PDB file of N, CA, C and O in Angstrom:
ATOM      1  N   MET V   1       2.653  22.951 -16.749  1.00 48.00           N
ATOM      2  CA  MET V   1       2.750  24.348 -17.115  1.00 48.00           C
ATOM      3  C   MET V   1       2.285  24.520 -18.561  1.00 48.00           C
ATOM      4  O   MET V   1       2.628  23.759 -19.438  1.00 48.00           O
ATOM      5  N   VAL V   2       1.520  25.548 -18.820  1.00 48.00           N
ATOM      6  CA  VAL V   2       0.991  25.833 -20.146  1.00 48.00           C
ATOM      7  C   VAL V   2       2.013  26.681 -20.904  1.00 48.00           C
ATOM      8  O   VAL V   2       2.512  27.668 -20.368  1.00 48.00           O
ATOM      9  N   PRO V   3       2.358  26.301 -22.137  1.00 52.00           N
ATOM     10  CA  PRO V   3       3.329  27.109 -22.890  1.00 52.00           C
ATOM     11  C   PRO V   3       2.764  28.494 -23.193  1.00 52.00           C
ATOM     12  O   PRO V   3       1.575  28.677 -23.382  1.00 52.00           O
ATOM     13  N   ALA V   4       3.640  29.484 -23.235  1.00 52.00           N
ATOM     14  CA  ALA V   4       3.224  30.858 -23.481  1.00 52.00           C
ATOM     15  C   ALA V   4       2.870  31.095 -24.937  1.00 52.00           C
ATOM     16  O   ALA V   4       2.224  32.064 -25.261  1.00 52.00           O
ATOM     17  N   ALA V   5       3.317  30.226 -25.817  1.00 52.00           N
ATOM     18  CA  ALA V   5       3.029  30.418 -27.235  1.00 52.00           C
ATOM     19  C   ALA V   5       2.701  29.080 -27.874  1.00 52.00           C
ATOM     20  O   ALA V   5       3.186  28.047 -27.458  1.00 52.00           O
ATOM     21  N   SER V   6       1.878  29.104 -28.885  1.00 53.00           N
ATOM     22  CA  SER V   6       1.619  27.949 -29.728  1.00 53.00           C
ATOM     23  C   SER V   6       2.295  28.247 -31.062  1.00 53.00           C
ATOM     24  O   SER V   6       2.700  29.372 -31.325  1.00 53.00           O
ATOM     25  N   TYR V   7       2.385  27.254 -31.891  1.00 49.00           N
ATOM     26  CA  TYR V   7       3.025  27.455 -33.184  1.00 49.00           C
ATOM     27  C   TYR V   7       2.060  27.069 -34.290  1.00 49.00           C
ATOM     28  O   TYR V   7       1.310  26.118 -34.176  1.00 49.00           O
ATOM     29  N   ILE V   8       2.067  27.843 -35.376  1.00 51.00           N
ATOM     30  CA  ILE V   8       1.241  27.508 -36.532  1.00 51.00           C
ATOM     31  C   ILE V   8       2.125  27.448 -37.765  1.00 51.00           C
ATOM     32  O   ILE V   8       3.157  28.117 -37.842  1.00 51.00           O
ATOM     33  N   ALA V   9       1.724  26.635 -38.696  1.00 54.00           N
ATOM     34  CA  ALA V   9       2.463  26.541 -39.950  1.00 54.00           C
ATOM     35  C   ALA V   9       2.271  27.824 -40.733  1.00 54.00           C
ATOM     36  O   ALA V   9       1.185  28.383 -40.778  1.00 54.00           O
ATOM     37  N   ALA V  10       3.330  28.307 -41.347  1.00 56.00           N
ATOM     38  CA  ALA V  10       3.270  29.578 -42.075  1.00 56.00           C
ATOM     39  C   ALA V  10       3.655  29.373 -43.538  1.00 56.00           C
ATOM     40  O   ALA V  10       4.681  29.848 -43.996  1.00 56.00           O
ATOM     41  N   GLY V  11       2.838  28.635 -44.224  1.00 57.00           N
ATOM     42  CA  GLY V  11       3.034  28.491 -45.667  1.00 57.00           C
ATOM     43  C   GLY V  11       4.300  27.774 -46.070  1.00 57.00           C
ATOM     44  O   GLY V  11       5.147  28.336 -46.734  1.00 57.00           O
ATOM     45  N   GLY V  12       4.467  26.584 -45.691  1.00 58.00           N
ATOM     46  CA  GLY V  12       5.623  25.826 -46.129  1.00 58.00           C
ATOM     47  C   GLY V  12       6.073  24.852 -45.063  1.00 58.00           C
ATOM     48  O   GLY V  12       5.898  25.087 -43.880  1.00 58.00           O
ATOM     49  N   ALA V  13       6.651  23.783 -45.517  1.00 60.00           N
ATOM     50  CA  ALA V  13       7.092  22.750 -44.596  1.00 60.00           C
ATOM     51  C   ALA V  13       8.201  23.283 -43.693  1.00 60.00           C
ATOM     52  O   ALA V  13       9.146  23.901 -44.160  1.00 60.00           O
ATOM     53  N   GLY V  14       8.036  23.059 -42.418  1.00 64.00           N
ATOM     54  CA  GLY V  14       9.068  23.449 -41.468  1.00 64.00           C
ATOM     55  C   GLY V  14       9.085  24.926 -41.100  1.00 64.00           C
ATOM     56  O   GLY V  14       9.915  25.351 -40.328  1.00 64.00           O
ATOM     57  N   ARG V  15       8.184  25.704 -41.675  1.00 67.00           N
ATOM     58  CA  ARG V  15       8.151  27.140 -41.349  1.00 67.00           C
ATOM     59  C   ARG V  15       7.020  27.386 -40.383  1.00 67.00           C
ATOM     60  O   ARG V  15       5.862  27.437 -40.760  1.00 67.00           O
ATOM     61  N   GLU V  16       7.367  27.546 -39.130  1.00 67.00           N
ATOM     62  CA  GLU V  16       6.378  27.794 -38.099  1.00 67.00           C
ATOM     63  C   GLU V  16       6.676  29.119 -37.410  1.00 67.00           C
ATOM     64  O   GLU V  16       7.831  29.519 -37.288  1.00 67.00           O
ATOM     65  N   ILE V  17       5.618  29.813 -37.007  1.00 64.00           N
ATOM     66  CA  ILE V  17       5.797  31.069 -36.279  1.00 64.00           C
ATOM     67  C   ILE V  17       5.064  30.981 -34.949  1.00 64.00           C
ATOM     68  O   ILE V  17       4.017  30.343 -34.864  1.00 64.00           O
ATOM     69  N   PRO V  18       5.630  31.576 -33.901  1.00 64.00           N
ATOM     70  CA  PRO V  18       4.944  31.528 -32.606  1.00 64.00           C
ATOM     71  C   PRO V  18       3.738  32.454 -32.605  1.00 64.00           C
ATOM     72  O   PRO V  18       3.750  33.515 -33.212  1.00 64.00           O
ATOM     73  N   VAL V  19       2.694  32.026 -31.921  1.00 64.00           N
ATOM     74  CA  VAL V  19       1.482  32.827 -31.782  1.00 64.00           C
ATOM     75  C   VAL V  19       1.170  32.906 -30.297  1.00 64.00           C
ATOM     76  O   VAL V  19       1.109  31.881 -29.614  1.00 64.00           O
ATOM     77  N   ARG V  20       1.005  34.115 -29.806  1.00 63.00           N
ATOM     78  CA  ARG V  20       0.718  34.315 -28.373  1.00 63.00           C
ATOM     79  C   ARG V  20      -0.661  33.762 -28.050  1.00 63.00           C
ATOM     80  O   ARG V  20      -1.637  34.081 -28.723  1.00 63.00           O
ATOM     81  N   ARG V  21      -0.754  32.978 -27.005  1.00 67.00           N
ATOM     82  CA  ARG V  21      -2.035  32.437 -26.568  1.00 67.00           C
ATOM     83  C   ARG V  21      -2.724  33.463 -25.686  1.00 67.00           C
ATOM     84  O   ARG V  21      -2.127  34.015 -24.773  1.00 67.00           O
ATOM     85  N   ALA V  22      -3.976  33.699 -25.934  1.00 65.00           N
ATOM     86  CA  ALA V  22      -4.744  34.700 -25.197  1.00 65.00           C
ATOM     87  C   ALA V  22      -5.016  34.278 -23.756  1.00 65.00           C
ATOM     88  O   ALA V  22      -5.196  35.125 -22.894  1.00 65.00           O
ATOM     89  N   ASP V  23      -5.010  32.977 -23.484  1.00 67.00           N
ATOM     90  CA  ASP V  23      -5.349  32.520 -22.140  1.00 67.00           C
ATOM     91  C   ASP V  23      -4.150  32.464 -21.194  1.00 67.00           C
ATOM     92  O   ASP V  23      -4.286  32.132 -20.032  1.00 67.00           O
ATOM     93  N   VAL V  24      -2.968  32.818 -21.675  1.00 66.00           N
ATOM     94  CA  VAL V  24      -1.778  32.815 -20.834  1.00 66.00           C
ATOM     95  C   VAL V  24      -1.508  34.245 -20.382  1.00 66.00           C
ATOM     96  O   VAL V  24      -1.296  35.134 -21.192  1.00 66.00           O
ATOM     97  N   PRO V  25      -1.550  34.501 -19.063  1.00 69.00           N
ATOM     98  CA  PRO V  25      -1.353  35.873 -18.597  1.00 69.00           C
ATOM     99  C   PRO V  25       0.062  36.367 -18.869  1.00 69.00           C
ATOM    100  O   PRO V  25       1.014  35.614 -18.808  1.00 69.00           O
ATOM    101  N   ARG V  26       0.156  37.632 -19.203  1.00 71.00           N
ATOM    102  CA  ARG V  26       1.469  38.220 -19.421  1.00 71.00           C
ATOM    103  C   ARG V  26       1.971  38.764 -18.091  1.00 71.00           C
ATOM    104  O   ARG V  26       1.185  39.015 -17.184  1.00 71.00           O
ATOM    105  N   PRO V  27       3.273  38.954 -17.964  1.00 78.00           N
ATOM    106  CA  PRO V  27       3.801  39.461 -16.697  1.00 78.00           C
ATOM    107  C   PRO V  27       3.224  40.835 -16.364  1.00 78.00           C
ATOM    108  O   PRO V  27       2.959  41.646 -17.249  1.00 78.00           O
ATOM    109  N   MET V  28       3.032  41.093 -15.079  1.00 82.00           N
ATOM    110  CA  MET V  28       2.484  42.357 -14.620  1.00 82.00           C
ATOM    111  C   MET V  28       3.584  43.414 -14.622  1.00 82.00           C
ATOM    112  O   MET V  28       4.679  43.178 -14.117  1.00 82.00           O
ATOM    113  N   ASP V  29       3.302  44.594 -15.188  1.00 89.00           N
ATOM    114  CA  ASP V  29       4.238  45.703 -15.137  1.00 89.00           C
ATOM    115  C   ASP V  29       4.288  46.241 -13.720  1.00 89.00           C
ATOM    116  O   ASP V  29       3.285  46.281 -13.022  1.00 89.00           O
ATOM    117  N   SER V  30       5.482  46.655 -13.312  1.00 94.00           N
ATOM    118  CA  SER V  30       5.651  47.251 -11.994  1.00 94.00           C
ATOM    119  C   SER V  30       6.753  48.295 -12.070  1.00 94.00           C
ATOM    120  O   SER V  30       7.773  48.081 -12.730  1.00 94.00           O
ATOM    121  N   PRO V  31       6.573  49.420 -11.390  1.00 95.00           N
ATOM    122  CA  PRO V  31       7.608  50.444 -11.389  1.00 95.00           C
ATOM    123  C   PRO V  31       8.694  50.187 -10.336  1.00 95.00           C
ATOM    124  O   PRO V  31       9.633  50.966 -10.205  1.00 95.00           O
ATOM    125  N   CYS V  32       8.585  49.114  -9.586  1.00 95.00           N
ATOM    126  CA  CYS V  32       9.512  48.839  -8.486  1.00 95.00           C
ATOM    127  C   CYS V  32      10.941  48.701  -9.000  1.00 95.00           C
ATOM    128  O   CYS V  32      11.200  47.986  -9.974  1.00 95.00           O
ATOM    129  N   ILE V  33      11.866  49.425  -8.334  1.00 95.00           N
ATOM    130  CA  ILE V  33      13.289  49.316  -8.674  1.00 95.00           C
ATOM    131  C   ILE V  33      14.083  48.786  -7.484  1.00 95.00           C
ATOM    132  O   ILE V  33      15.303  48.935  -7.435  1.00 95.00           O
ATOM    133  N   LYS V  34      13.384  48.206  -6.517  1.00 94.00           N
ATOM    134  CA  LYS V  34      13.998  47.592  -5.333  1.00 94.00           C
ATOM    135  C   LYS V  34      14.717  48.610  -4.444  1.00 94.00           C
ATOM    136  O   LYS V  34      15.693  48.294  -3.792  1.00 94.00           O
ATOM    137  N   VAL V  35      14.238  49.848  -4.440  1.00 93.00           N
ATOM    138  CA  VAL V  35      14.701  50.876  -3.507  1.00 93.00           C
ATOM    139  C   VAL V  35      13.463  51.264  -2.705  1.00 93.00           C
ATOM    140  O   VAL V  35      12.793  52.235  -2.999  1.00 93.00           O
ATOM    141  N   CYS V  36      13.150  50.471  -1.709  1.00 93.00           N
ATOM    142  CA  CYS V  36      11.889  50.605  -0.988  1.00 93.00           C
ATOM    143  C   CYS V  36      12.072  51.391   0.303  1.00 93.00           C
ATOM    144  O   CYS V  36      12.363  50.819   1.344  1.00 93.00           O
ATOM    145  N   VAL V  37      11.930  52.702   0.192  1.00 94.00           N
ATOM    146  CA  VAL V  37      12.045  53.600   1.340  1.00 94.00           C
ATOM    147  C   VAL V  37      10.903  54.591   1.243  1.00 94.00           C
ATOM    148  O   VAL V  37      10.804  55.335   0.266  1.00 94.00           O
ATOM    149  N   ILE V  38      10.020  54.606   2.238  1.00 95.00           N
ATOM    150  CA  ILE V  38       8.881  55.522   2.222  1.00 95.00           C
ATOM    151  C   ILE V  38       9.292  56.840   2.875  1.00 95.00           C
ATOM    152  O   ILE V  38       9.764  56.873   4.009  1.00 95.00           O
ATOM    153  N   ASP V  39       9.117  57.928   2.142  1.00 93.00           N
ATOM    154  CA  ASP V  39       9.406  59.271   2.643  1.00 93.00           C
ATOM    155  C   ASP V  39       8.302  59.647   3.620  1.00 93.00           C
ATOM    156  O   ASP V  39       7.123  59.660   3.260  1.00 93.00           O
ATOM    157  N   ALA V  40       8.670  59.968   4.852  1.00 92.00           N
ATOM    158  CA  ALA V  40       7.680  60.272   5.888  1.00 92.00           C
ATOM    159  C   ALA V  40       6.887  61.535   5.580  1.00 92.00           C
ATOM    160  O   ALA V  40       5.739  61.665   5.997  1.00 92.00           O
ATOM    161  N   THR V  41       7.476  62.461   4.843  1.00 91.00           N
ATOM    162  CA  THR V  41       6.803  63.717   4.529  1.00 91.00           C
ATOM    163  C   THR V  41       5.788  63.557   3.404  1.00 91.00           C
ATOM    164  O   THR V  41       4.652  63.994   3.514  1.00 91.00           O
ATOM    165  N   THR V  42       6.202  62.898   2.325  1.00 91.00           N
ATOM    166  CA  THR V  42       5.324  62.773   1.154  1.00 91.00           C
ATOM    167  C   THR V  42       4.472  61.516   1.184  1.00 91.00           C
ATOM    168  O   THR V  42       3.440  61.447   0.520  1.00 91.00           O
ATOM    169  N   GLY V  43       4.923  60.484   1.903  1.00 94.00           N
ATOM    170  CA  GLY V  43       4.218  59.203   1.910  1.00 94.00           C
ATOM    171  C   GLY V  43       4.481  58.385   0.666  1.00 94.00           C
ATOM    172  O   GLY V  43       3.818  57.381   0.422  1.00 94.00           O
ATOM    173  N   LEU V  44       5.477  58.803  -0.125  1.00 95.00           N
ATOM    174  CA  LEU V  44       5.791  58.104  -1.373  1.00 95.00           C
ATOM    175  C   LEU V  44       7.082  57.302  -1.241  1.00 95.00           C
ATOM    176  O   LEU V  44       8.004  57.701  -0.517  1.00 95.00           O
ATOM    177  N   CYS V  45       7.162  56.214  -1.962  1.00 96.00           N
ATOM    178  CA  CYS V  45       8.374  55.414  -2.014  1.00 96.00           C
ATOM    179  C   CYS V  45       9.436  56.195  -2.783  1.00 96.00           C
ATOM    180  O   CYS V  45       9.162  56.709  -3.881  1.00 96.00           O
ATOM    181  N   ALA V  46      10.641  56.275  -2.226  1.00 93.00           N
ATOM    182  CA  ALA V  46      11.735  56.988  -2.880  1.00 93.00           C
ATOM    183  C   ALA V  46      12.156  56.292  -4.176  1.00 93.00           C
ATOM    184  O   ALA V  46      12.675  56.934  -5.084  1.00 93.00           O
ATOM    185  N   GLY V  47      11.925  55.000  -4.282  1.00 95.00           N
ATOM    186  CA  GLY V  47      12.323  54.264  -5.472  1.00 95.00           C
ATOM    187  C   GLY V  47      11.332  54.363  -6.617  1.00 95.00           C
ATOM    188  O   GLY V  47      11.687  54.705  -7.739  1.00 95.00           O
ATOM    189  N   CYS V  48      10.062  54.100  -6.332  1.00 96.00           N
ATOM    190  CA  CYS V  48       9.076  54.015  -7.419  1.00 96.00           C
ATOM    191  C   CYS V  48       8.057  55.138  -7.436  1.00 96.00           C
ATOM    192  O   CYS V  48       7.386  55.345  -8.440  1.00 96.00           O
ATOM    193  N   GLY V  49       7.904  55.850  -6.307  1.00 96.00           N
ATOM    194  CA  GLY V  49       6.950  56.950  -6.270  1.00 96.00           C
ATOM    195  C   GLY V  49       5.533  56.575  -5.886  1.00 96.00           C
ATOM    196  O   GLY V  49       4.650  57.428  -5.866  1.00 96.00           O
ATOM    197  N   ARG V  50       5.301  55.300  -5.546  1.00 97.00           N
ATOM    198  CA  ARG V  50       3.956  54.889  -5.150  1.00 97.00           C
ATOM    199  C   ARG V  50       3.756  55.067  -3.652  1.00 97.00           C
ATOM    200  O   ARG V  50       4.703  55.132  -2.890  1.00 97.00           O
ATOM    201  N   THR V  51       2.480  55.117  -3.246  1.00 97.00           N
ATOM    202  CA  THR V  51       2.146  55.139  -1.827  1.00 97.00           C
ATOM    203  C   THR V  51       2.178  53.709  -1.289  1.00 97.00           C
ATOM    204  O   THR V  51       2.170  52.739  -2.067  1.00 97.00           O
ATOM    205  N   LEU V  52       2.184  53.569   0.036  1.00 96.00           N
ATOM    206  CA  LEU V  52       2.129  52.227   0.634  1.00 96.00           C
ATOM    207  C   LEU V  52       0.867  51.485   0.216  1.00 96.00           C
ATOM    208  O   LEU V  52       0.906  50.287  -0.069  1.00 96.00           O
ATOM    209  N   ALA V  53      -0.258  52.191   0.154  1.00 97.00           N
ATOM    210  CA  ALA V  53      -1.514  51.557  -0.255  1.00 97.00           C
ATOM    211  C   ALA V  53      -1.431  51.056  -1.697  1.00 97.00           C
ATOM    212  O   ALA V  53      -1.930  49.971  -2.015  1.00 97.00           O
ATOM    213  N   GLU V  54      -0.805  51.834  -2.566  1.00 97.00           N
ATOM    214  CA  GLU V  54      -0.658  51.409  -3.969  1.00 97.00           C
ATOM    215  C   GLU V  54       0.263  50.208  -4.074  1.00 97.00           C
ATOM    216  O   GLU V  54      -0.017  49.263  -4.832  1.00 97.00           O
ATOM    217  N   ILE V  55       1.346  50.222  -3.311  1.00 96.00           N
ATOM    218  CA  ILE V  55       2.276  49.088  -3.334  1.00 96.00           C
ATOM    219  C   ILE V  55       1.574  47.827  -2.823  1.00 96.00           C
ATOM    220  O   ILE V  55       1.641  46.770  -3.451  1.00 96.00           O
ATOM    221  N   ALA V  56       0.880  47.954  -1.702  1.00 96.00           N
ATOM    222  CA  ALA V  56       0.204  46.802  -1.099  1.00 96.00           C
ATOM    223  C   ALA V  56      -0.901  46.243  -1.995  1.00 96.00           C
ATOM    224  O   ALA V  56      -1.117  45.034  -2.046  1.00 96.00           O
ATOM    225  N   GLY V  57      -1.604  47.106  -2.706  1.00 96.00           N
ATOM    226  CA  GLY V  57      -2.724  46.662  -3.527  1.00 96.00           C
ATOM    227  C   GLY V  57      -2.393  46.401  -4.985  1.00 96.00           C
ATOM    228  O   GLY V  57      -3.278  46.065  -5.772  1.00 96.00           O
ATOM    229  N   TRP V  58      -1.132  46.533  -5.367  1.00 95.00           N
ATOM    230  CA  TRP V  58      -0.729  46.461  -6.775  1.00 95.00           C
ATOM    231  C   TRP V  58      -1.208  45.200  -7.478  1.00 95.00           C
ATOM    232  O   TRP V  58      -1.776  45.261  -8.573  1.00 95.00           O
ATOM    233  N   ALA V  59      -1.001  44.059  -6.884  1.00 93.00           N
ATOM    234  CA  ALA V  59      -1.370  42.789  -7.537  1.00 93.00           C
ATOM    235  C   ALA V  59      -2.870  42.640  -7.718  1.00 93.00           C
ATOM    236  O   ALA V  59      -3.325  41.971  -8.654  1.00 93.00           O
ATOM    237  N   ALA V  60      -3.662  43.258  -6.859  1.00 94.00           N
ATOM    238  CA  ALA V  60      -5.122  43.143  -6.951  1.00 94.00           C
ATOM    239  C   ALA V  60      -5.737  44.188  -7.880  1.00 94.00           C
ATOM    240  O   ALA V  60      -6.921  44.092  -8.204  1.00 94.00           O
ATOM    241  N   MET V  61      -4.957  45.171  -8.298  1.00 94.00           N
ATOM    242  CA  MET V  61      -5.486  46.233  -9.170  1.00 94.00           C
ATOM    243  C   MET V  61      -5.692  45.726 -10.590  1.00 94.00           C
ATOM    244  O   MET V  61      -5.044  44.769 -11.021  1.00 94.00           O
ATOM    245  N   THR V  62      -6.571  46.404 -11.303  1.00 93.00           N
ATOM    246  CA  THR V  62      -6.762  46.086 -12.715  1.00 93.00           C
ATOM    247  C   THR V  62      -5.627  46.708 -13.522  1.00 93.00           C
ATOM    248  O   THR V  62      -4.920  47.603 -13.037  1.00 93.00           O
ATOM    249  N   ASP V  63      -5.463  46.255 -14.754  1.00 93.00           N
ATOM    250  CA  ASP V  63      -4.453  46.851 -15.634  1.00 93.00           C
ATOM    251  C   ASP V  63      -4.704  48.345 -15.814  1.00 93.00           C
ATOM    252  O   ASP V  63      -3.763  49.133 -15.864  1.00 93.00           O
ATOM    253  N   VAL V  64      -5.968  48.733 -15.887  1.00 94.00           N
ATOM    254  CA  VAL V  64      -6.321  50.151 -16.062  1.00 94.00           C
ATOM    255  C   VAL V  64      -5.848  50.964 -14.865  1.00 94.00           C
ATOM    256  O   VAL V  64      -5.257  52.037 -15.023  1.00 94.00           O
ATOM    257  N   GLU V  65      -6.085  50.461 -13.658  1.00 96.00           N
ATOM    258  CA  GLU V  65      -5.647  51.165 -12.451  1.00 96.00           C
ATOM    259  C   GLU V  65      -4.120  51.277 -12.395  1.00 96.00           C
ATOM    260  O   GLU V  65      -3.575  52.347 -12.086  1.00 96.00           O
ATOM    261  N   ARG V  66      -3.431  50.181 -12.708  1.00 96.00           N
ATOM    262  CA  ARG V  66      -1.965  50.212 -12.678  1.00 96.00           C
ATOM    263  C   ARG V  66      -1.410  51.175 -13.723  1.00 96.00           C
ATOM    264  O   ARG V  66      -0.475  51.928 -13.446  1.00 96.00           O
ATOM    265  N   ARG V  67      -1.983  51.181 -14.919  1.00 95.00           N
ATOM    266  CA  ARG V  67      -1.507  52.103 -15.969  1.00 95.00           C
ATOM    267  C   ARG V  67      -1.722  53.555 -15.569  1.00 95.00           C
ATOM    268  O   ARG V  67      -0.881  54.412 -15.835  1.00 95.00           O
ATOM    269  N   ARG V  68      -2.852  53.854 -14.897  1.00 96.00           N
ATOM    270  CA  ARG V  68      -3.103  55.224 -14.450  1.00 96.00           C
ATOM    271  C   ARG V  68      -2.018  55.670 -13.467  1.00 96.00           C
ATOM    272  O   ARG V  68      -1.463  56.752 -13.587  1.00 96.00           O
ATOM    273  N   ILE V  69      -1.714  54.806 -12.530  1.00 97.00           N
ATOM    274  CA  ILE V  69      -0.678  55.134 -11.550  1.00 97.00           C
ATOM    275  C   ILE V  69       0.673  55.284 -12.248  1.00 97.00           C
ATOM    276  O   ILE V  69       1.431  56.225 -11.957  1.00 97.00           O
ATOM    277  N   MET V  70       0.990  54.390 -13.157  1.00 96.00           N
ATOM    278  CA  MET V  70       2.265  54.463 -13.880  1.00 96.00           C
ATOM    279  C   MET V  70       2.396  55.804 -14.612  1.00 96.00           C
ATOM    280  O   MET V  70       3.479  56.386 -14.652  1.00 96.00           O
ATOM    281  N   ARG V  71       1.284  56.304 -15.166  1.00 96.00           N
ATOM    282  CA  ARG V  71       1.324  57.601 -15.862  1.00 96.00           C
ATOM    283  C   ARG V  71       1.578  58.747 -14.878  1.00 96.00           C
ATOM    284  O   ARG V  71       2.191  59.746 -15.244  1.00 96.00           O
ATOM    285  N   GLU V  72       1.107  58.622 -13.649  1.00 97.00           N
ATOM    286  CA  GLU V  72       1.263  59.674 -12.640  1.00 97.00           C
ATOM    287  C   GLU V  72       2.657  59.710 -12.016  1.00 97.00           C
ATOM    288  O   GLU V  72       3.072  60.749 -11.488  1.00 97.00           O
ATOM    289  N   LEU V  73       3.386  58.616 -12.050  1.00 96.00           N
ATOM    290  CA  LEU V  73       4.656  58.518 -11.331  1.00 96.00           C
ATOM    291  C   LEU V  73       5.705  59.545 -11.753  1.00 96.00           C
ATOM    292  O   LEU V  73       6.357  60.124 -10.878  1.00 96.00           O
ATOM    293  N   PRO V  74       5.905  59.815 -13.038  1.00 95.00           N
ATOM    294  CA  PRO V  74       6.930  60.810 -13.390  1.00 95.00           C
ATOM    295  C   PRO V  74       6.669  62.178 -12.762  1.00 95.00           C
ATOM    296  O   PRO V  74       7.599  62.821 -12.266  1.00 95.00           O
ATOM    297  N   ALA V  75       5.424  62.622 -12.719  1.00 95.00           N
ATOM    298  CA  ALA V  75       5.097  63.920 -12.114  1.00 95.00           C
ATOM    299  C   ALA V  75       5.326  63.876 -10.601  1.00 95.00           C
ATOM    300  O   ALA V  75       5.814  64.840 -10.012  1.00 95.00           O
ATOM    301  N   ARG V  76       4.977  62.764  -9.972  1.00 93.00           N
ATOM    302  CA  ARG V  76       5.200  62.630  -8.525  1.00 93.00           C
ATOM    303  C   ARG V  76       6.681  62.723  -8.197  1.00 93.00           C
ATOM    304  O   ARG V  76       7.087  63.397  -7.261  1.00 93.00           O
ATOM    305  N   GLN V  77       7.500  62.018  -8.981  1.00 89.00           N
ATOM    306  CA  GLN V  77       8.926  61.960  -8.695  1.00 89.00           C
ATOM    307  C   GLN V  77       9.635  63.259  -9.055  1.00 89.00           C
ATOM    308  O   GLN V  77      10.705  63.535  -8.526  1.00 89.00           O
ATOM    309  N   ALA V  78       9.044  64.068  -9.919  1.00 90.00           N
ATOM    310  CA  ALA V  78       9.647  65.346 -10.306  1.00 90.00           C
ATOM    311  C   ALA V  78       9.386  66.432  -9.276  1.00 90.00           C
ATOM    312  O   ALA V  78      10.057  67.469  -9.298  1.00 90.00           O
ATOM    313  N   GLN V  79       8.432  66.229  -8.375  1.00 85.00           N
ATOM    314  CA  GLN V  79       8.119  67.247  -7.361  1.00 85.00           C
ATOM    315  C   GLN V  79       9.290  67.372  -6.390  1.00 85.00           C
ATOM    316  O   GLN V  79       9.874  66.368  -5.980  1.00 85.00           O
ATOM    317  N   PRO V  80       9.631  68.617  -6.032  1.00 81.00           N
ATOM    318  CA  PRO V  80      10.726  68.800  -5.069  1.00 81.00           C
ATOM    319  C   PRO V  80      10.358  68.213  -3.714  1.00 81.00           C
ATOM    320  O   PRO V  80       9.207  68.276  -3.278  1.00 81.00           O
ATOM    321  N   ARG V  81      11.343  67.604  -3.085  1.00 73.00           N
ATOM    322  CA  ARG V  81      11.142  67.005  -1.765  1.00 73.00           C
ATOM    323  C   ARG V  81      11.761  67.926  -0.718  1.00 73.00           C
ATOM    324  O   ARG V  81      12.818  68.502  -0.940  1.00 73.00           O
ATOM    325  N   PRO V  82      11.129  68.027   0.433  1.00 67.00           N
ATOM    326  CA  PRO V  82      11.706  68.846   1.499  1.00 67.00           C
ATOM    327  C   PRO V  82      13.080  68.346   1.907  1.00 67.00           C
ATOM    328  O   PRO V  82      13.340  67.142   1.866  1.00 67.00           O
ATOM    329  N   ALA V  83      13.956  69.249   2.263  1.00 68.00           N
ATOM    330  CA  ALA V  83      15.304  68.864   2.706  1.00 68.00           C
ATOM    331  C   ALA V  83      15.208  68.084   4.014  1.00 68.00           C
ATOM    332  O   ALA V  83      14.339  68.330   4.839  1.00 68.00           O
ATOM    333  N   ALA V  84      16.106  67.143   4.190  1.00 60.00           N
ATOM    334  CA  ALA V  84      16.127  66.322   5.405  1.00 60.00           C
ATOM    335  C   ALA V  84      16.418  67.210   6.620  1.00 60.00           C
ATOM    336  O   ALA V  84      17.188  68.152   6.536  1.00 60.00           O
ATOM    337  N   GLY V  85      15.780  66.893   7.728  1.00 57.00           N
ATOM    338  CA  GLY V  85      16.020  67.601   8.972  1.00 57.00           C
ATOM    339  C   GLY V  85      15.206  68.862   9.151  1.00 57.00           C
ATOM    340  O   GLY V  85      15.389  69.613  10.085  1.00 57.00           O
ATOM    341  N   ARG V  86      14.291  69.132   8.249  1.00 53.00           N
ATOM    342  CA  ARG V  86      13.451  70.336   8.373  1.00 53.00           C
ATOM    343  C   ARG V  86      12.092  69.990   8.888  1.00 53.00           C
ATOM    344  O   ARG V  86      11.499  69.056   8.702  1.00 53.00           O
TER     345      ARG V  86
END
């Protein structure tokens, strides 16, 4: 396993600071809150607000695509949902 950080000397014996390595991937952001229920009317997950296609393709998306969706989620979740049984 490759360490997530390397250490460099910072002006003095025994004084080292961690430096993030560019070749080590950082964890992927996800809006998932482990409440995975797809609303049949809206097609959105009740927990995170994503569609099934977005959830399924999340790992293959670019950071730009994921950030765009993350920005859209608050507006999606703020939309009123139809009452159950209607």
